Structure formats: structure tokens, C-alpha cells
Amino acid sequence: MQEKILDFLKRKPDYISGDLIANRLGMSRQALWKHIQELRDAGYDIAAVPHLGYKLLFSPDRLFPIEIAGGLNTKFTGKNIHYFDSVSSTMDIAYDLGVKGSPEGTLVLAEAQTKGKGRLARSWFSPKYKGIYLSLILRPVLLPNQAPLLTLLSAVSICEAVKEITGIDAQIKWPNDILVNNKKLGGILTELNAEIDLIRFVSIGIGLNINNDRKSLVSGATSLKEQKREDVNRVELLQEILRKIELNYLLFQEKGSPCGPSRRGLASADEAVGAKLIIEKWREYNITLSRRVKVYFQKEYIEGYAQDVDIDGALLVRKDSGVIQKVTSGDVTHCR
Ligand code: BTN
């Protein structure tokens, strides 16, 4: 209900009558007043003037579920939001929710993380109110070894949303680093809960540096604020990321993932159309292919030419011997 009240207040830059809001939302004036008080307690500055009504003077820079839900217009993504001012890691919360059966599209959001997790057992710096830290639960019809495609899909969605909201061109370093001007803007951590041939759920963890000042960033990192030289609206960007993920995910699943809707596991040409569409989009943003790379994979360094990505999202590296090595995980260094 608060989301609908906020929607009224945001659409009218001037005072809006309390009677009108209460009537439209089918509630008493007393009930409306109670909701206004709760919004004020959450940090919204709302003026109330007799005979004129209410006017929104200030909205706090917070990723409140009422902010995210307002105007989101997705089918299932972000319909169920778990919001935390601070949490150890959104991945842990999402895992518990996934095990308990939370539906596809459930979103775990935090303003800060005390034990933010990065890939390869690294930590993820998650200062309060500066970034976007989320985990999204998906339940795809996909074989476990094809889950990396969801990382690629999320990376594409982030680049598309960043471009749309800020005009900034972001790039992807295989598999999941989001870069701007060769500095790390964000990353994706994909965790699986699966049996041998069945994914129960996937948590897509996304961390992005948004309004961090230059001096507070770790070495090699950047933020949208540093790039744009102004603050970026985190709510608008987050909403766009969720919309893009949903669009790409539906495209991917409707067109047929590599294992196909029947879960048989073998990719026929038709069934892999969705995967190919995502990989085509990924190619547009990637800065890894056609370069000499070095990757630490299965306890050894592999050096060679990054030739392509496979239908399951793995990197295909052509070694100097001519042998093509399939790399399914690891950290890539671009050599030149
Ligand atoms: C990487 O190493 O590049 C991946 C970083 C992923 C960080 C995000 S922040 C939200 C979610 N919760 C975590 O603890 N990690 C992911």
C-alpha cells in the first residue's frame, strides 16, 4: 500500500489531497495518515498542510522494496523482495530461501554486506549505501554444467542496463567481470543447488560499485560515480538490471536452453537457439575474445589465444601447440 501512496506523491509535484488518495486506494483518512507516518519514519520527508493535502519533499537514497517495486513492470523478477540494511552476505540468505522453496525471481537486497563474497574465495567490498549488492533466485530448466550461461546472461543484462541508465559503455571480461575503461565496476557470483542432472535453483549474486568516491575504491576498481562525475540513481539502475535479466532469461528459456525443455541434456540445433542468442549478445560486450590470455584452470596456467566461447559459456583457448583447451572457470589475464 505504501508503494501506491508513494506513487501518487511522486506523480504530483504539488500538494495532493488526502481525500483523493484515500478514496482512490479505498482506505480511510486515518489509515492513510498512519501510512504517511510510517513513510516518514523510513526517511521520506512528506509535508502535510490542512486543506491542501500531502507533498513529497524528499526521498531517501535507499533500495527499499517499495521503491524497487514501483514501476518495475516485470513478470516475476523482484516480485518477492527481502531487504536488509546490513547482512553478512546476500548469497547466504538467498541459499536458505532457495532451499525453503522461495519462488523464481526472489530478490535479496542489502545496503551493506559485512562478509560479501567474491569468486574464487575472495571477499567483496560492500560499503553502505554506495553500491548494489543483490542475489536473485532462478529455477532454470538447465543442466548444472550449463549454469555458467546464466552468468553470461547476467553480465550482458548489466551492460545493457548501465548503458540505458547512464550512457556508459561497460565491457565484460570472461566470464563475469564488468569493466569500464579497464577497471572493475562489478562482478557476478553464481551459486548452484543441484543434483547431477537437475538444477534445483541458482543464486545470481551481483555486486556493483555505484556511488563510491575514487579514494574509497580498492585498487583496480571504479564506480559509476567516478566515471560520470555525478551520483547515479541506484533504484533506477537496479530496476533496469532486473528488467533486462528477465527479458534475456525469458528469451533464453523460451527459445530453448542447450539442454532443452525436455531436460534430456543434449543440445539439438533448435534447442540451443536461446543460448546462441545470449552468446551473440555477450560477444558484443566482451573484451576477452581474439586476445592472448593466461588462465589459471585446474591447477595449471594455460596461455594462448581466446578463440571463442562454447555453447555452455566455457572459454575456448587455442594453445600455442594448436590444441583447443576448454576452460570452464578461472581468472583470465589479458596478455596484450
Ligand atoms: C566477483 O568476484 O567478481 C563476484 C562478486 C560478487 C559480489 C556480489 S555482492 C552481492 C552478492 N553477495 C555476495 O556476497 N557476493 C555477491
Tab-separated table of C-alpha atoms in Angstrom, residues 7-288:
chain	number	residue	atom	x	y	z
A	7	ASP	CA	3.381	6.536	-6.499
A	8	PHE	CA	0.620	9.168	-6.047
A	9	LEU	CA	3.001	11.552	-4.288
A	10	LYS	CA	5.772	11.113	-6.860
A	11	ARG	CA	3.497	11.706	-9.820
A	12	LYS	CA	2.258	15.048	-8.445
A	13	PRO	CA	4.990	17.628	-7.859
A	14	ASP	CA	2.485	19.777	-5.925
A	15	TYR	CA	0.163	19.059	-2.963
A	16	ILE	CA	-2.312	16.243	-3.455
A	17	SER	CA	-5.488	15.931	-1.454
A	18	GLY	CA	-5.532	13.248	1.246
A	19	ASP	CA	-9.206	12.562	0.462
A	20	LEU	CA	-8.346	11.852	-3.142
A	21	ILE	CA	-5.558	9.404	-2.284
A	22	ALA	CA	-7.649	7.699	0.404
A	23	ASN	CA	-10.653	7.353	-1.933
A	24	ARG	CA	-8.636	6.047	-4.849
A	25	LEU	CA	-6.903	3.489	-2.644
A	26	GLY	CA	-10.105	2.548	-0.811
A	27	MET	CA	-8.889	3.419	2.684
A	28	SER	CA	-9.870	5.811	5.462
A	29	ARG	CA	-8.039	9.132	6.005
A	30	GLN	CA	-6.818	7.765	9.343
A	31	ALA	CA	-5.308	4.724	7.656
A	32	LEU	CA	-3.637	6.984	5.089
A	33	TRP	CA	-2.203	9.137	7.888
A	34	LYS	CA	-0.754	6.029	9.544
A	35	HIS	CA	0.974	5.031	6.296
A	36	ILE	CA	2.325	8.582	5.856
A	37	GLN	CA	3.807	8.385	9.361
A	38	GLU	CA	5.485	5.066	8.521
A	39	LEU	CA	6.963	6.541	5.360
A	40	ARG	CA	8.301	9.474	7.380
A	41	ASP	CA	9.845	7.032	9.860
A	42	ALA	CA	11.615	5.375	6.915
A	43	GLY	CA	13.187	8.714	5.924
A	44	TYR	CA	10.692	10.264	3.496
A	45	ASP	CA	10.004	13.945	4.106
A	46	ILE	CA	6.291	14.472	3.456
A	47	ALA	CA	4.636	17.829	4.122
A	48	ALA	CA	1.021	17.780	5.351
A	49	VAL	CA	-0.992	21.014	5.110
A	50	PRO	CA	-4.681	21.284	6.073
A	51	HIS	CA	-6.975	21.827	3.025
A	52	LEU	CA	-4.057	21.233	0.654
A	53	GLY	CA	-3.025	17.673	1.430
A	54	TYR	CA	0.347	15.942	1.167
A	55	LYS	CA	3.503	16.729	-0.766
A	56	LEU	CA	6.663	14.640	-1.099
A	57	LEU	CA	9.661	16.873	-0.336
A	58	PHE	CA	12.466	14.320	-0.161
A	59	SER	CA	13.040	10.610	-0.809
A	60	PRO	CA	15.983	8.878	0.893
A	61	ASP	CA	18.611	7.186	-1.276
A	62	ARG	CA	17.597	3.668	-0.268
A	63	LEU	CA	16.800	0.473	-2.147
A	64	PHE	CA	13.545	-0.019	-0.217
A	65	PRO	CA	11.268	-2.692	-1.686
A	66	ILE	CA	8.552	-0.044	-2.134
A	67	GLU	CA	10.968	1.945	-4.324
A	68	ILE	CA	12.047	-1.070	-6.382
A	69	ALA	CA	8.520	-2.426	-6.839
A	70	GLY	CA	7.089	0.926	-8.005
A	71	GLY	CA	7.051	0.914	-11.820
A	72	LEU	CA	9.192	-2.235	-12.080
A	73	ASN	CA	6.789	-3.955	-14.501
A	74	THR	CA	8.359	-7.399	-14.511
A	75	LYS	CA	6.501	-10.717	-14.658
A	76	PHE	CA	8.271	-12.447	-11.765
A	77	THR	CA	11.657	-10.838	-11.113
A	78	GLY	CA	11.725	-8.821	-7.889
A	79	LYS	CA	8.093	-9.589	-7.010
A	80	ASN	CA	9.305	-11.036	-3.738
A	81	ILE	CA	11.999	-8.849	-2.127
A	82	HIS	CA	13.973	-9.455	1.083
A	83	TYR	CA	15.659	-6.196	2.051
A	84	PHE	CA	18.430	-5.720	4.651
A	85	ASP	CA	20.173	-2.600	5.886
A	86	SER	CA	23.200	-4.773	6.560
A	87	VAL	CA	23.756	-8.501	6.191
A	88	SER	CA	26.739	-10.874	6.157
A	89	SER	CA	26.192	-11.900	2.513
A	90	THR	CA	23.050	-11.848	0.366
A	91	MET	CA	24.244	-15.216	-1.033
A	92	ASP	CA	23.737	-16.933	2.330
A	93	ILE	CA	20.227	-15.533	2.715
A	94	ALA	CA	19.340	-16.480	-0.882
A	95	TYR	CA	20.638	-20.008	-0.356
A	96	ASP	CA	18.402	-20.510	2.698
A	97	LEU	CA	15.415	-19.049	0.853
A	98	GLY	CA	16.104	-21.240	-2.170
A	99	VAL	CA	16.252	-24.388	-0.032
A	100	LYS	CA	12.958	-23.393	1.615
A	101	GLY	CA	11.347	-23.140	-1.829
A	102	SER	CA	11.199	-19.390	-2.466
A	103	PRO	CA	9.852	-18.774	-5.957
A	104	GLU	CA	11.829	-17.900	-9.049
A	105	GLY	CA	12.603	-14.186	-9.130
A	106	THR	CA	13.006	-13.819	-5.362
A	107	LEU	CA	15.418	-10.963	-4.715
A	108	VAL	CA	17.701	-10.483	-1.722
A	109	LEU	CA	18.991	-6.928	-1.428
A	110	ALA	CA	21.341	-5.330	1.058
A	111	GLU	CA	22.609	-1.791	1.589
A	112	ALA	CA	25.846	-3.241	3.013
A	113	GLN	CA	27.490	-6.630	3.486
A	114	THR	CA	29.897	-7.475	6.256
A	115	LYS	CA	31.146	-10.673	4.572
A	116	GLY	CA	30.495	-10.025	0.891
A	117	LYS	CA	31.775	-12.962	-1.188
A	118	GLY	CA	33.622	-12.714	-4.481
A	119	ARG	CA	34.626	-15.513	-6.848
A	120	LEU	CA	37.488	-17.887	-6.011
A	121	ALA	CA	37.049	-17.359	-2.256
A	122	ARG	CA	37.789	-13.637	-2.452
A	123	SER	CA	35.858	-11.049	-0.468
A	124	TRP	CA	33.642	-8.356	-1.953
A	125	PHE	CA	33.948	-4.829	-0.546
A	126	SER	CA	30.359	-3.719	0.147
A	127	PRO	CA	30.240	-0.256	1.779
A	128	LYS	CA	26.854	1.012	2.944
A	129	TYR	CA	24.522	2.829	0.517
A	130	LYS	CA	27.270	3.047	-2.111
A	131	GLY	CA	26.618	0.047	-4.313
A	132	ILE	CA	24.142	-2.551	-5.445
A	133	TYR	CA	24.505	-5.908	-3.706
A	134	LEU	CA	21.905	-8.482	-4.642
A	135	SER	CA	21.203	-12.166	-5.044
A	136	LEU	CA	18.483	-13.339	-7.388
A	137	ILE	CA	16.972	-16.816	-7.218
A	138	LEU	CA	16.257	-18.518	-10.552
A	139	ARG	CA	14.943	-22.006	-11.232
A	140	PRO	CA	16.003	-22.655	-14.824
A	141	VAL	CA	15.378	-25.776	-16.878
A	142	LEU	CA	19.062	-26.372	-17.482
A	143	LEU	CA	21.759	-28.931	-16.777
A	144	PRO	CA	24.135	-27.977	-13.943
A	145	ASN	CA	27.158	-27.705	-16.260
A	146	GLN	CA	25.278	-25.136	-18.340
A	147	ALA	CA	24.661	-22.782	-15.418
A	148	PRO	CA	27.633	-20.572	-16.466
A	149	LEU	CA	25.391	-19.342	-19.291
A	150	LEU	CA	23.361	-17.554	-16.632
A	151	THR	CA	26.499	-15.681	-15.587
A	152	LEU	CA	26.997	-14.552	-19.176
A	153	LEU	CA	23.318	-13.618	-19.412
A	154	SER	CA	23.552	-11.538	-16.221
A	155	ALA	CA	26.713	-9.793	-17.411
A	156	VAL	CA	25.007	-8.826	-20.681
A	157	SER	CA	21.944	-7.571	-18.782
A	158	ILE	CA	24.117	-5.395	-16.540
A	159	CYS	CA	25.933	-3.834	-19.512
A	160	GLU	CA	22.617	-3.142	-21.257
A	161	ALA	CA	21.133	-1.534	-18.138
A	162	VAL	CA	24.248	0.563	-17.393
A	163	LYS	CA	24.188	1.900	-20.943
A	164	GLU	CA	20.480	2.694	-20.796
A	165	ILE	CA	20.525	4.469	-17.436
A	166	THR	CA	23.927	6.196	-17.511
A	167	GLY	CA	25.052	6.183	-21.151
A	168	ILE	CA	28.290	4.488	-20.047
A	169	ASP	CA	29.741	1.675	-22.164
A	170	ALA	CA	30.644	-1.236	-19.898
A	171	GLN	CA	32.508	-4.321	-21.097
A	172	ILE	CA	32.747	-7.930	-19.994
A	173	LYS	CA	35.959	-9.765	-19.235
A	174	TRP	CA	35.249	-13.516	-19.392
A	175	PRO	CA	33.431	-14.838	-17.544
A	176	ASN	CA	31.889	-12.274	-15.291
A	177	ASP	CA	33.904	-9.117	-14.675
A	178	ILE	CA	32.145	-5.902	-15.599
A	179	LEU	CA	34.733	-3.311	-16.597
A	180	VAL	CA	34.699	0.339	-17.555
A	181	ASN	CA	37.887	1.756	-19.018
A	182	ASN	CA	39.701	-1.414	-17.952
A	183	LYS	CA	38.778	-1.014	-14.308
A	184	LYS	CA	36.416	-3.291	-12.431
A	185	LEU	CA	32.935	-1.882	-11.944
A	186	GLY	CA	31.353	-5.091	-10.724
A	187	GLY	CA	31.207	-8.838	-10.704
A	188	ILE	CA	28.862	-11.784	-10.680
A	189	LEU	CA	28.951	-14.841	-8.466
A	190	THR	CA	26.728	-17.750	-9.497
A	191	GLU	CA	25.956	-20.412	-6.903
A	192	LEU	CA	24.133	-23.630	-7.639
A	193	ASN	CA	21.995	-26.007	-5.700
A	194	ALA	CA	21.766	-29.060	-7.934
A	195	GLU	CA	21.718	-32.792	-8.375
A	196	ILE	CA	23.816	-34.445	-11.099
A	197	ASP	CA	21.298	-33.751	-13.848
A	198	LEU	CA	18.934	-31.229	-12.269
A	199	ILE	CA	19.280	-27.661	-11.065
A	200	ARG	CA	17.077	-27.009	-8.047
A	201	PHE	CA	17.906	-23.320	-8.015
A	202	VAL	CA	20.620	-20.845	-8.898
A	203	SER	CA	21.542	-17.694	-6.956
A	204	ILE	CA	22.923	-14.976	-9.149
A	205	GLY	CA	24.961	-12.633	-6.940
A	206	ILE	CA	25.674	-9.199	-8.372
A	207	GLY	CA	27.914	-6.567	-6.834
A	208	LEU	CA	28.338	-3.153	-8.485
A	209	ASN	CA	30.215	-0.049	-7.386
A	210	ILE	CA	27.848	2.858	-7.939
A	211	ASN	CA	28.358	5.980	-5.811
A	212	ASN	CA	31.770	5.220	-4.306
A	213	ASP	CA	34.230	8.110	-4.338
A	214	ARG	CA	37.510	7.460	-6.133
A	215	LYS	CA	39.580	7.452	-2.974
A	216	SER	CA	37.410	4.854	-1.242
A	217	LEU	CA	37.715	2.294	-4.056
A	218	VAL	CA	40.087	-0.657	-3.922
A	219	SER	CA	42.950	-0.727	-6.397
A	220	GLY	CA	41.872	-1.581	-9.951
A	221	ALA	CA	38.218	-0.768	-9.268
A	222	THR	CA	35.990	2.008	-10.495
A	223	SER	CA	32.456	3.239	-9.785
A	224	LEU	CA	29.773	4.793	-11.956
A	225	LYS	CA	30.206	7.981	-9.923
A	226	GLU	CA	33.894	8.094	-10.757
A	227	GLN	CA	33.123	7.609	-14.443
A	228	LYS	CA	30.197	10.012	-14.662
A	229	ARG	CA	31.419	12.554	-12.093
A	230	GLU	CA	27.969	12.592	-10.510
A	231	ASP	CA	25.805	10.358	-8.348
A	232	VAL	CA	23.757	7.699	-10.113
A	233	ASN	CA	20.221	6.768	-9.063
A	234	ARG	CA	20.645	3.247	-7.670
A	235	VAL	CA	16.910	2.479	-7.727
A	236	GLU	CA	16.555	3.253	-11.446
A	237	LEU	CA	19.633	1.230	-12.316
A	238	LEU	CA	18.597	-1.744	-10.191
A	239	GLN	CA	15.115	-1.761	-11.735
A	240	GLU	CA	16.602	-1.728	-15.226
A	241	ILE	CA	19.005	-4.569	-14.380
A	242	LEU	CA	16.076	-6.684	-13.159
A	243	ARG	CA	14.047	-5.916	-16.292
A	244	LYS	CA	16.948	-6.798	-18.576
A	245	ILE	CA	17.727	-10.036	-16.713
A	246	GLU	CA	14.094	-11.085	-17.005
A	247	LEU	CA	13.891	-10.232	-20.708
A	248	ASN	CA	17.103	-12.088	-21.531
A	249	TYR	CA	16.171	-15.028	-19.313
A	250	LEU	CA	12.768	-15.411	-20.962
A	251	LEU	CA	14.388	-15.187	-24.383
A	252	PHE	CA	16.905	-17.804	-23.334
A	253	GLN	CA	14.369	-20.223	-21.819
A	254	GLU	CA	11.623	-19.751	-24.429
A	255	LYS	CA	13.964	-20.291	-27.331
A	256	GLY	CA	15.325	-23.392	-25.644
A	257	SER	CA	18.387	-23.647	-23.455
A	258	PRO	CA	21.171	-26.073	-24.505
A	259	CYS	CA	19.589	-28.974	-22.656
A	260	GLY	CA	16.168	-28.127	-24.000
A	261	PRO	CA	12.833	-28.137	-22.237
A	262	SER	CA	12.776	-31.923	-22.059
A	263	ARG	CA	15.845	-31.959	-19.774
A	264	ARG	CA	17.342	-34.693	-21.948
A	265	GLY	CA	20.658	-32.957	-21.872
A	266	LEU	CA	21.773	-32.998	-25.473
A	267	ALA	CA	21.750	-29.808	-27.465
A	268	SER	CA	19.999	-30.109	-30.772
A	269	ALA	CA	20.487	-27.183	-33.144
A	270	ASP	CA	16.991	-25.813	-32.464
A	271	GLU	CA	17.060	-26.260	-28.751
A	272	ALA	CA	20.274	-24.261	-28.400
A	273	VAL	CA	18.831	-21.160	-30.073
A	274	GLY	CA	18.344	-19.358	-26.740
A	275	ALA	CA	21.932	-20.000	-25.694
A	276	LYS	CA	23.201	-18.770	-29.046
A	277	LEU	CA	21.191	-15.550	-28.714
A	278	ILE	CA	22.719	-14.846	-25.315
A	279	ILE	CA	26.229	-15.668	-26.530
A	280	GLU	CA	25.757	-13.363	-29.548
A	281	LYS	CA	24.822	-10.526	-27.196
A	282	TRP	CA	27.740	-11.406	-24.905
A	283	ARG	CA	30.184	-11.158	-27.829
A	284	GLU	CA	29.147	-7.513	-28.378
A	285	TYR	CA	30.302	-6.547	-24.899
A	286	ASN	CA	33.218	-8.918	-24.368
A	287	ILE	CA	36.839	-7.781	-24.437
A	288	THR	CA	38.408	-11.234	-23.983
